[in-house]
């Protein structure tokens, strides 16, 4: 069943939903990455909650005009308008009062959402208009979706994605270096506004699939996940789009494969699974990589200190050091150096003495700054410099075992 | 309106609303100043899986397991946010976004997978609360306030919310000086030997406690709105912390009372028959207060302030 869902064999609607979700996921991942780079990830939370009163008002308006209240296009248009108003409120509060952005976000989020709930309770008491579908916009529901709705979502996702791709260059520039972008003649405020508009479009399109509370996850989790894998802005948004698309598509397929698997939460949990995998296993920034790096560093420190102790005939008390030296065949279990160990120890001591001289030479300040107690000096200075250093070395001294 | 109608039907919801509003607004003052305002938002999202889990374990809607579940979930989320922030070197806002959306999604999924048809447990209940239903059936009028038999029938939420509110107020009063100093100048607080990390964590803990208690009684919308709107509006009224806390309490009380009245009686005045969501209306009123403060508040300032 899951395999059929993943290969799009569960019927026309499920296929449309999966493709629409994937397009939405890609668009959300890409536009979300610019939001993330601008350190404004949680603005999306305000935008998404601010859609609710628009949905309610659009419903009331459409019923009042004698139409069907559940028309998805109408509801989405209403949600877009009220989300835009919410966004403007956040910007106005941040710019014109002393409130910080997080307070503005929280205030807009809670007030708009509260007002939306008031409108929903008004709608519940209305007799007309078949309001049953409205709740699904809170948490998203693709079961029983109309074909026209599915097409609308797929088209909206595709359109948002195209717009994001067109606007990506200025957005990258602003996200990476605001001042440089301004110096190049970009209007930073307009670019920011465009980013927000794209986020808003993603939110509105995503209402039906993942619902307004969880759409935030699609905007935040993929960029954060992508950040583990790359340090380059140009790759970040691409990767984020791929991760977003993958989680949305997989999530939609899983949810279509069995009943009682709501689409929105499954998509969010899928992307969180990708996030956890990246947090654990990504090279460079991942936790496992960091642990391994730390262990390797520890090994080098112990090795070096052990060799220096051997060279100077000092006893080694640290068991880990002795174990390392033994494993490398440099010392016996009682801490006495082997033949190879004496050679390596002499080399380490020479290295250390050379470093001491280098660090006392004012000409080599830059090279001396690289001293970390482990680096072989040949990797830092040229042969000529080494000769110059060696000329100042004290007379050689035998290493005693 | 006569006491015989007001006391049983409206007095207790009104009081619970006021206590919840004040209990959240008090720590909210410091959260807003510390730029941690969205912690309330995060907490009110993550309690959902905790509550559902508590229901799965006990099989019934009982208060204490649910409070423990909610508190545990709030604690877990704070730990997770901190872990992701440190381990992944991710900015706090994004780390928070990752955690609370995921935990909320987990809660929704759990809820869909369990058979909760026999009990009153769904997402809308969690969001909107059921302030209107916390009525005092034993009351017959104002005289019941002195009647021990009737008093025994008070909704337990009222006592719990009042105690929480008192506890929060006591915390703020006792630790006023450390809270104030570490909020405004963390470096200085550290220099004079305050454990700023501990202070920060206790503030978040007390906020979580208030949020969980209020969430149970009035739903998460009020929690988020009251953490932020009254303190933010108060911040635009004054430059003094004590005055700001005073204003925020006044605003919270005003929002709770006016919101409740408007929700309950507003539609009747407009000729409609049914009332609207009190929680939503209280949040809306608090937003209007903030709007007025942002337009006319004496200390609204600009970014330079």
XYZ file of C-alpha atoms in Angstrom:
706
model
C 0.000 0.000 0.000
C 2.770 2.387 0.933
C 4.740 1.396 -2.126
C 1.706 2.040 -4.298
C 1.300 5.427 -2.649
C 4.945 6.281 -3.205
C 4.705 5.316 -6.847
C 1.492 7.276 -7.344
C -0.848 4.357 -7.917
C -3.596 5.283 -5.471
C -5.821 7.095 -7.869
C -5.997 10.470 -9.491
C -6.710 12.558 -6.402
C -4.034 10.980 -4.237
C -1.544 11.504 -7.051
C -2.519 15.138 -7.414
C -2.239 15.646 -3.663
C 1.183 13.998 -3.535
C 2.487 16.069 -6.438
C 0.897 19.223 -5.065
C 2.401 18.519 -1.638
C 5.797 17.979 -3.204
C 5.654 21.252 -5.140
C 4.493 22.987 -1.977
C 7.284 21.344 0.006
C 9.913 22.491 -2.469
C 8.529 26.030 -2.561
C 8.342 26.102 1.247
C 11.860 24.751 1.614
C 13.320 27.311 -0.772
C 11.482 30.380 0.508
C 11.891 29.196 4.088
C 15.661 29.060 3.659
C 15.760 32.797 2.963
C 13.618 33.423 6.014
C 15.973 31.240 8.058
C 19.087 32.992 6.769
C 17.521 36.346 7.663
C 16.991 34.929 11.178
C 13.282 35.595 10.948
C 12.042 32.023 10.855
C 9.255 32.642 13.352
C 7.654 35.422 11.307
C 6.076 32.568 9.385
C 4.290 31.579 12.580
C 2.574 34.969 12.717
C 1.703 34.825 9.014
C 0.170 31.377 9.242
C -1.947 32.095 12.315
C -3.074 35.377 10.790
C -4.792 33.519 7.948
C -7.631 32.332 10.175
C -9.761 35.504 10.372
C -9.501 35.862 6.589
C -10.848 32.358 6.154
C -13.755 33.128 8.483
C -14.562 36.483 6.900
C -14.363 35.039 3.379
C -16.741 32.274 4.413
C -19.225 34.724 5.939
C -18.969 37.000 2.930
C -19.474 34.223 0.428
C -22.511 32.921 2.306
C -23.906 36.446 2.617
C -23.584 36.856 -1.145
C -25.590 33.677 -1.550
C -22.691 31.493 -2.650
C -21.238 28.312 -1.284
C -19.075 29.083 1.754
C -16.642 26.274 1.168
C -15.258 27.487 -2.144
C -11.538 26.885 -1.607
C -10.338 29.638 -3.934
C -12.433 32.187 -2.078
C -11.237 30.982 1.323
C -7.613 31.087 0.225
C -8.011 34.609 -1.161
C -9.458 35.725 2.167
C -6.667 34.037 4.099
C -4.047 35.720 1.904
C -5.488 39.157 2.605
C -5.671 38.728 6.371
C -2.188 37.145 6.473
C -0.879 40.192 4.604
C -2.563 42.477 7.135
C -0.995 40.448 9.946
C 2.424 40.679 8.338
C 2.100 44.440 7.938
C 1.074 44.686 11.609
C 4.238 42.820 12.635
C 6.401 45.124 10.529
C 4.620 48.250 11.713
C 4.920 47.256 15.385
C 8.614 46.443 15.021
C 9.423 49.619 13.144
C 7.273 52.189 14.897
C 7.227 51.053 18.495
C 9.945 49.911 20.827
C 8.617 46.351 20.854
C 11.020 43.650 19.667
C 10.075 41.502 16.722
C 9.292 38.439 18.840
C 6.706 40.363 20.864
C 5.167 41.710 17.666
C 5.022 38.201 16.197
C 3.436 36.764 19.322
C 0.910 39.573 19.616
C -0.217 39.358 15.984
C -0.298 35.571 16.087
C -2.459 35.304 19.177
C -4.782 38.197 18.446
C -5.472 37.271 14.834
C -5.936 33.649 15.790
C -8.240 34.588 18.661
C -10.315 36.775 16.385
C -10.420 33.937 13.857
C -11.766 31.611 16.538
C -14.450 34.173 17.364
C -15.447 34.214 13.700
C -15.456 30.411 13.593
C -17.889 30.303 16.509
C -20.053 32.840 14.681
C -20.009 30.601 11.620
C -20.926 27.563 13.706
C -24.166 29.260 14.641
C -24.968 30.121 11.039
C -27.428 27.743 9.426
C -26.282 28.053 5.850
C -23.170 27.344 3.901
C -21.978 23.839 4.911
C -19.236 24.949 7.258
C -18.000 21.409 7.886
C -14.803 21.870 5.879
C -13.501 24.882 7.765
C -11.960 23.045 10.686
C -9.806 21.101 8.278
C -7.878 24.269 7.484
C -6.562 24.296 11.057
C -4.813 20.953 10.764
C -5.048 20.173 7.090
C -6.996 17.304 5.585
C -6.626 15.836 2.163
C -9.176 13.083 2.591
C -12.263 13.771 0.549
C -10.636 16.675 -1.204
C -12.393 17.869 -4.339
C -10.567 17.412 -7.612
C -10.726 21.125 -8.329
C -9.140 21.805 -4.924
C -6.310 19.404 -5.651
C -5.651 21.066 -9.006
C -5.747 24.502 -7.366
C -3.163 23.409 -4.791
C -0.885 21.769 -7.332
C -1.042 24.853 -9.547
C -0.493 27.179 -6.596
C 2.503 25.169 -5.427
C 4.013 25.218 -8.911
C 3.435 28.959 -9.332
C 4.997 29.754 -5.945
C 7.978 27.614 -6.803
C 8.502 29.375 -10.143
C 8.264 32.801 -8.467
C 10.769 31.722 -5.821
C 13.210 30.535 -8.464
C 12.881 33.824 -10.365
C 13.464 35.915 -7.258
C 16.209 33.773 -5.750
C 19.238 35.866 -6.771
C 18.315 39.093 -4.998
C 17.047 37.072 -2.018
C 20.339 35.192 -1.745
C 22.259 38.431 -1.881
C 20.197 40.092 0.829
C 20.219 36.987 3.002
C 23.966 36.600 2.741
C 25.121 40.181 3.084
C 22.545 42.889 3.549
C 24.968 45.793 3.329
C 26.672 44.504 0.216
C 23.271 44.019 -1.427
C 22.310 47.595 -0.547
C 25.614 48.847 -1.919
C 24.948 46.989 -5.146
C 21.765 49.003 -5.480
C 19.228 46.429 -4.330
C 16.257 47.697 -2.385
C 16.607 45.515 0.711
C 13.148 46.349 2.014
C 11.512 45.377 -1.241
C 13.432 42.120 -1.405
C 12.430 41.352 2.176
C 8.834 42.121 1.297
C 9.060 39.792 -1.704
C 10.444 37.025 0.531
C 7.566 37.550 2.917
C 5.062 37.531 0.053
C 6.423 34.182 -1.102
C 6.224 32.789 2.407
C 2.666 34.057 2.547
C 1.844 32.360 -0.751
C 3.310 29.084 0.522
C 1.275 29.396 3.702
C -1.970 30.009 1.849
C -1.428 27.171 -0.604
C -0.438 24.867 2.257
C -3.550 25.581 4.349
C -5.560 22.737 2.884
C -2.781 20.131 2.981
C -0.913 20.692 6.236
C -3.133 23.243 7.957
C -2.245 26.634 9.294
C -0.618 25.518 12.546
C 1.807 23.099 10.938
C 2.740 24.940 7.742
C 5.366 26.725 9.847
C 7.202 23.417 10.136
C 7.592 23.153 6.360
C 9.111 26.633 6.301
C 11.534 26.076 9.190
C 12.600 22.430 9.401
C 13.950 21.904 5.829
C 16.295 24.943 5.897
C 17.552 24.020 9.364
C 18.150 20.469 8.117
C 19.906 21.691 4.992
C 22.160 23.919 7.080
C 23.848 20.815 8.505
C 25.035 19.742 5.080
C 26.442 22.901 3.585
C 28.003 26.251 4.387
C 27.181 27.738 0.994
C 24.088 29.885 0.532
C 23.649 28.816 -3.064
C 23.499 25.163 -2.057
C 21.465 25.761 1.072
C 18.271 26.827 -0.678
C 18.574 24.078 -3.263
C 19.109 21.427 -0.622
C 16.353 22.870 1.523
C 13.973 22.680 -1.429
C 14.905 19.052 -2.062
C 14.457 18.141 1.609
C 11.134 19.981 1.777
C 9.882 18.327 -1.389
C 11.032 14.898 -0.252
C 9.377 15.143 3.160
C 6.136 16.531 1.767
C 5.923 13.907 -0.955
C 6.795 11.010 1.353
C 4.495 12.343 4.047
C 1.566 12.733 1.655
C 2.155 9.218 0.311
C 2.342 7.657 3.779
C -0.807 9.464 4.811
C -2.663 8.293 1.707
C -1.663 4.698 2.344
C -3.798 4.188 5.442
C -6.743 5.831 7.171
C -6.310 7.904 10.330
C -2.935 9.229 9.214
C -3.543 12.981 8.922
C -1.440 14.507 6.147
C -0.073 17.565 7.925
C 1.372 15.853 11.013
C 2.823 13.003 8.939
C 4.600 15.468 6.644
C 5.977 17.361 9.648
C 7.159 14.187 11.361
C 8.801 12.990 8.137
C 10.769 16.198 7.843
C 11.667 16.012 11.529
C 13.022 12.495 10.953
C 15.267 13.902 8.206
C 16.300 16.658 10.607
C 17.281 14.189 13.342
C 19.266 12.092 10.855
C 21.118 15.213 9.720
C 21.735 16.403 13.272
C 23.265 13.042 14.086
C 25.143 12.078 10.948
C 25.881 15.147 8.840
C 29.595 15.542 8.152
C 31.106 18.641 9.678
C 28.197 19.991 11.694
C 26.631 16.698 12.801
C 26.880 15.405 16.358
C 28.584 12.138 15.390
C 31.189 14.020 13.355
C 31.815 16.347 16.284
C 32.260 13.410 18.671
C 34.699 11.699 16.305
C 36.589 14.969 15.818
C 36.864 15.404 19.555
C 38.098 11.838 20.051
C 40.730 12.282 17.330
C 41.886 15.526 18.918
C 42.123 13.857 22.312
C 44.149 11.039 20.783
C 46.615 13.476 19.226
C 47.062 15.386 22.485
C 47.655 12.214 24.500
C 50.047 10.853 21.896
C 52.095 14.033 21.773
C 52.241 14.474 25.523
C 53.155 10.795 25.928
C 56.008 11.096 23.438
C 57.323 14.242 25.121
C 57.202 12.469 28.481
C 59.160 9.554 27.013
C 61.711 11.926 25.534
C 62.303 13.644 28.838
C 62.305 10.426 30.810
C 59.254 11.325 32.836
C 56.882 8.620 34.054
C 53.449 8.402 32.357
C 50.537 8.023 34.725
C 47.679 8.444 32.259
C 46.459 4.948 31.323
C 44.919 6.127 28.056
C 48.278 7.553 26.957
C 50.099 4.311 27.676
C 47.430 2.338 25.857
C 47.790 4.571 22.803
C 51.581 4.311 22.842
C 51.409 0.539 23.221
C 48.958 0.138 20.413
C 51.266 2.135 18.147
C 54.188 -0.006 19.243
C 55.991 2.953 20.809
C 56.065 1.837 24.427
C 55.716 -1.260 26.592
C 52.933 -1.772 29.128
C 55.155 -0.538 31.959
C 55.653 2.778 30.157
C 59.177 2.125 28.857
C 59.796 3.299 25.292
C 60.563 0.834 22.510
C 63.179 1.504 19.842
C 60.602 3.078 17.536
C 59.156 4.968 20.476
C 62.527 6.521 21.303
C 62.915 7.690 17.723
C 59.444 9.238 17.649
C 59.954 10.761 21.089
C 63.215 12.360 19.984
C 61.441 13.760 16.968
C 58.632 15.163 19.114
C 61.080 16.791 21.495
C 63.022 18.278 18.602
C 59.780 19.577 17.194
C 58.908 21.186 20.493
C 62.328 22.804 20.824
C 62.098 24.137 17.282
C 58.688 25.570 18.061
C 60.080 27.279 21.149
C 62.685 29.003 19.014
C 60.201 29.877 16.306
C 57.856 31.438 18.810
C 60.654 33.593 20.127
C 61.396 34.947 16.630
C 59.473 38.143 15.956
C 59.737 37.677 12.157
C 57.663 34.549 12.296
C 54.758 35.841 14.294
C 52.190 34.524 11.804
C 53.669 31.032 11.782
C 54.081 31.045 15.550
C 50.364 31.740 15.940
C 49.707 28.298 14.462
C 51.335 26.586 17.440
C 48.905 24.237 19.130
C 51.290 21.794 20.785
C 50.640 19.081 18.220
C 51.431 20.335 14.747
C 54.749 19.146 13.251
C 56.778 22.252 12.518
C 57.679 21.143 8.971
C 54.076 21.691 7.945
C 54.299 25.363 8.870
C 57.739 26.624 7.792
C 59.898 26.171 4.703
C 63.109 24.171 4.602
C 65.232 27.329 4.649
C 63.449 28.632 7.688
C 63.909 25.266 9.365
C 67.644 25.458 8.800
C 67.604 28.929 10.268
C 65.794 27.640 13.331
C 68.029 24.605 13.686
C 71.073 26.890 13.739
C 69.837 28.204 17.055
C 69.114 24.802 18.572
C 71.197 23.759 21.559
C 73.587 20.873 21.026
C 71.861 17.458 20.583
C 71.352 15.371 23.636
C 70.817 11.648 23.844
C 67.378 10.362 24.761
C 67.585 7.947 27.638
C 65.130 5.128 27.881
C -28.763 41.166 35.507
C -29.645 39.640 38.830
C -27.261 37.867 41.139
C -29.252 34.675 40.859
C -28.272 34.459 37.206
C -24.886 36.132 37.259
C -23.256 34.264 40.143
C -23.768 30.687 38.915
C -23.312 31.321 35.204
C -20.806 34.113 34.823
C -18.949 34.822 38.058
C -16.692 31.746 38.032
C -15.740 31.857 34.315
C -15.054 35.555 34.714
C -12.831 35.023 37.754
C -11.019 32.107 36.126
C -10.435 34.233 33.045
C -9.066 37.083 35.134
C -6.762 34.833 37.181
C -5.497 33.099 34.034
C -4.867 36.445 32.364
C -2.965 37.885 35.319
C -1.056 34.651 35.943
C 0.251 34.701 32.378
C 0.759 38.449 32.075
C 3.005 38.670 35.160
C 5.860 36.475 33.881
C 5.081 37.771 30.392
C 6.500 41.144 31.418
C 9.949 39.656 31.840
C 9.660 37.385 28.807
C 8.827 40.373 26.602
C 11.783 42.337 27.965
C 14.117 39.360 27.543
C 12.956 38.794 23.970
C 11.643 35.374 24.895
C 8.038 36.287 24.230
C 7.445 33.315 21.966
C 8.138 30.818 24.747
C 4.459 31.043 25.673
C 3.560 30.222 22.097
C 5.909 27.242 22.058
C 4.722 25.908 25.417
C 1.067 26.099 24.487
C 1.751 24.061 21.359
C 3.838 21.357 23.010
C 1.447 20.574 25.860
C -0.873 18.798 23.407
C 1.166 15.574 23.097
C 1.658 15.557 26.877
C -2.060 15.747 27.484
C -2.871 13.084 24.897
C -0.221 10.778 26.357
C -1.621 11.292 29.850
C -5.022 10.376 28.503
C -3.632 7.246 26.830
C -1.965 6.145 30.067
C -4.842 6.806 32.440
C -7.702 6.278 30.009
C -9.681 9.154 31.423
C -9.708 12.919 31.512
C -8.466 13.583 34.998
C -6.778 16.738 36.031
C -3.539 15.739 37.700
C -2.201 13.210 35.167
C -2.963 15.745 32.447
C -1.182 18.527 34.268
C 1.807 16.245 34.803
C 1.752 15.213 31.154
C 1.544 18.827 30.030
C 4.283 19.908 32.416
C 6.495 17.031 31.318
C 5.975 17.925 27.672
C 6.814 21.581 28.378
C 9.994 20.541 30.187
C 10.946 18.151 27.389
C 10.462 20.875 24.797
C 12.699 23.305 26.688
C 15.398 20.617 26.918
C 15.022 19.746 23.233
C 15.222 23.377 22.132
C 18.355 23.859 24.192
C 19.888 20.597 22.905
C 19.203 21.438 19.260
C 20.466 24.973 19.744
C 23.741 23.794 21.294
C 24.369 20.576 19.357
C 23.418 21.931 15.974
C 24.530 25.532 16.553
C 21.164 26.797 15.333
C 19.625 30.142 16.208
C 17.074 29.897 19.043
C 14.072 30.983 16.975
C 14.561 28.271 14.399
C 15.332 25.650 17.045
C 12.096 26.578 18.788
C 10.212 26.345 15.497
C 11.549 22.860 14.848
C 10.621 21.573 18.291
C 7.163 22.987 18.832
C 5.823 22.168 15.370
C 7.114 18.617 15.634
C 5.697 18.019 19.095
C 2.377 19.529 18.075
C 2.307 17.309 14.988
C 3.037 14.323 17.219
C 0.148 15.317 19.472
C -2.273 15.650 16.584
C -1.213 12.290 15.191
C -1.615 10.591 18.584
C -5.030 12.163 18.944
C -6.146 10.929 15.520
C -4.878 7.433 16.237
C -6.650 7.069 19.580
C -10.296 6.581 20.144
C -11.315 9.704 21.986
C -14.900 9.658 20.817
C -16.142 8.856 24.310
C -14.461 11.868 25.920
C -14.184 15.549 25.279
C -10.651 15.735 23.981
C -9.847 17.284 20.646
C -7.613 19.909 19.158
C -10.252 22.603 19.138
C -10.899 22.077 22.811
C -7.189 22.464 23.433
C -7.080 25.662 21.422
C -10.250 27.352 22.575
C -10.671 25.965 26.060
C -14.090 25.790 27.586
C -14.254 28.892 29.703
C -18.011 29.222 29.236
C -18.697 25.788 30.657
C -16.928 26.349 33.995
C -20.125 27.298 35.721
C -20.975 27.125 39.420
C -24.088 25.008 39.518
C -24.572 25.111 43.287
C -24.855 28.870 43.481
C -28.220 30.483 43.987
C -27.147 34.112 44.149
C -24.651 36.395 45.853
C -25.523 34.763 49.173
C -23.916 31.528 48.039
C -20.507 33.151 48.386
C -20.943 32.729 52.157
C -22.558 29.324 51.987
C -20.037 26.525 52.652
C -22.180 23.871 50.971
C -22.417 25.861 47.769
C -18.763 26.868 47.959
C -17.774 23.205 47.966
C -19.269 22.956 44.509
C -17.022 25.611 43.018
C -15.334 24.421 39.835
C -11.878 23.096 40.809
C -10.340 25.144 38.008
C -11.104 28.314 39.941
C -9.122 27.257 42.995
C -6.283 25.946 40.885
C -6.072 29.048 38.734
C -6.251 31.338 41.764
C -3.468 29.396 43.492
C -1.331 29.447 40.344
C -1.854 33.158 40.006
C -0.847 33.646 43.645
C 2.192 31.429 43.191
C 3.344 33.359 40.142
C 2.828 36.666 41.923
C 4.784 35.395 44.920
C 7.648 34.272 42.675
C 7.816 37.671 40.993
C 7.620 39.483 44.335
C 10.289 37.316 46.022
C 12.755 37.381 43.150
C 11.929 40.878 41.976
C 15.457 42.236 42.309
C 17.351 39.350 40.670
C 14.753 39.138 37.903
C 14.933 42.850 37.245
C 18.715 43.099 37.255
C 19.338 39.983 35.196
C 16.699 41.064 32.674
C 18.126 44.505 32.094
C 21.853 43.851 32.458
C 22.843 40.214 32.461
C 26.553 41.005 32.543
C 26.198 43.168 35.630
C 24.035 40.530 37.304
C 26.766 37.965 36.749
C 29.418 40.320 38.071
C 27.574 40.825 41.345
C 27.321 37.066 41.718
C 23.801 36.260 40.534
C 23.251 32.931 38.859
C 21.610 34.307 35.743
C 21.195 30.897 34.121
C 19.250 29.664 37.113
C 17.108 32.802 37.166
C 16.319 32.416 33.460
C 15.369 28.782 33.866
C 13.139 29.444 36.874
C 11.375 32.197 34.952
C 10.692 29.819 32.073
C 9.615 27.172 34.580
C 7.158 29.495 36.309
C 5.832 30.615 32.913
C 5.358 26.997 31.916
C 3.495 26.330 35.160
C 1.171 29.263 34.565
C 0.694 28.234 30.936
C -0.151 24.645 31.796
C -2.613 25.604 34.516
C -4.269 28.228 32.335
C -4.266 25.966 29.308
C -6.296 23.370 31.169
C -8.913 25.920 32.128
C -9.093 28.340 29.257
C -7.257 26.952 26.215
C -4.046 27.977 24.567
C -5.159 31.150 22.762
C -5.588 33.076 25.993
C -2.240 31.794 27.194
C -0.325 33.083 24.166
C -2.242 36.350 24.021
C -1.886 37.070 27.750
C 1.822 36.284 27.822
C 2.448 38.954 25.231
C -0.310 41.505 24.634
C -0.807 43.062 28.093
C 2.937 43.261 28.883
C 3.686 44.603 25.399
C 0.973 47.232 25.730
C 2.224 48.085 29.226
C 5.734 48.452 27.864
C 4.443 51.209 25.601
C 2.934 53.056 28.568
C 5.894 53.506 30.880
C 9.647 53.276 31.301
C 9.518 51.875 34.828
C 9.344 48.134 35.379
C 7.100 48.289 38.433
C 4.668 50.544 36.620
C 4.808 48.280 33.599
C 3.868 45.249 35.681
C 1.005 47.267 37.193
C -0.263 48.349 33.784
C -0.016 44.802 32.470
C -2.131 43.446 35.324
C -4.706 46.161 34.705
C -4.746 45.462 30.973
C -5.010 41.710 31.519
C -7.928 42.133 33.911
C -9.658 44.578 31.600
C -9.199 42.299 28.581
C -10.517 39.269 30.469
C -13.603 41.044 31.791
C -14.474 42.977 28.648
C -13.720 40.002 26.418
C -15.905 37.709 28.449
C -18.782 40.170 28.558
C -18.546 40.935 24.835
C -18.433 37.244 23.973
C -21.343 36.354 26.200
C -23.631 39.329 25.714
C -22.287 41.210 22.683
C -24.046 39.036 20.131
C -27.310 39.348 22.103
C -27.038 43.135 21.934
C -26.499 42.847 18.195
C -29.621 40.734 17.923
C -27.967 37.349 17.431
C -28.990 34.413 19.573
C -25.765 32.623 20.401
C -22.622 33.744 22.147
C -19.161 33.534 20.577
C -15.895 32.065 21.887
C -14.880 33.843 25.078
C -11.242 32.832 24.755
C -11.061 34.236 21.247
C -12.814 37.442 22.290
C -10.475 37.978 25.251
C -7.495 37.614 22.908
C -9.105 40.035 20.461
C -9.724 42.640 23.167
C -6.132 42.339 24.377
C -5.031 42.959 20.798
C -7.180 46.073 20.606
C -5.610 47.307 23.852
C -2.175 46.758 22.344
C -3.212 48.597 19.176
C -4.392 51.597 21.176
C -1.192 51.565 23.237
C 0.920 51.326 20.076
C -0.849 54.336 18.591
C -1.117 56.571 21.657
C 1.037 55.079 24.435
C 3.229 57.757 26.041
C 6.353 55.583 25.907
C 5.683 53.873 22.592
C 9.008 55.166 21.263
C 10.708 54.089 18.113
C 13.542 51.694 17.628
C 15.876 54.294 19.069
C 14.159 54.181 22.452
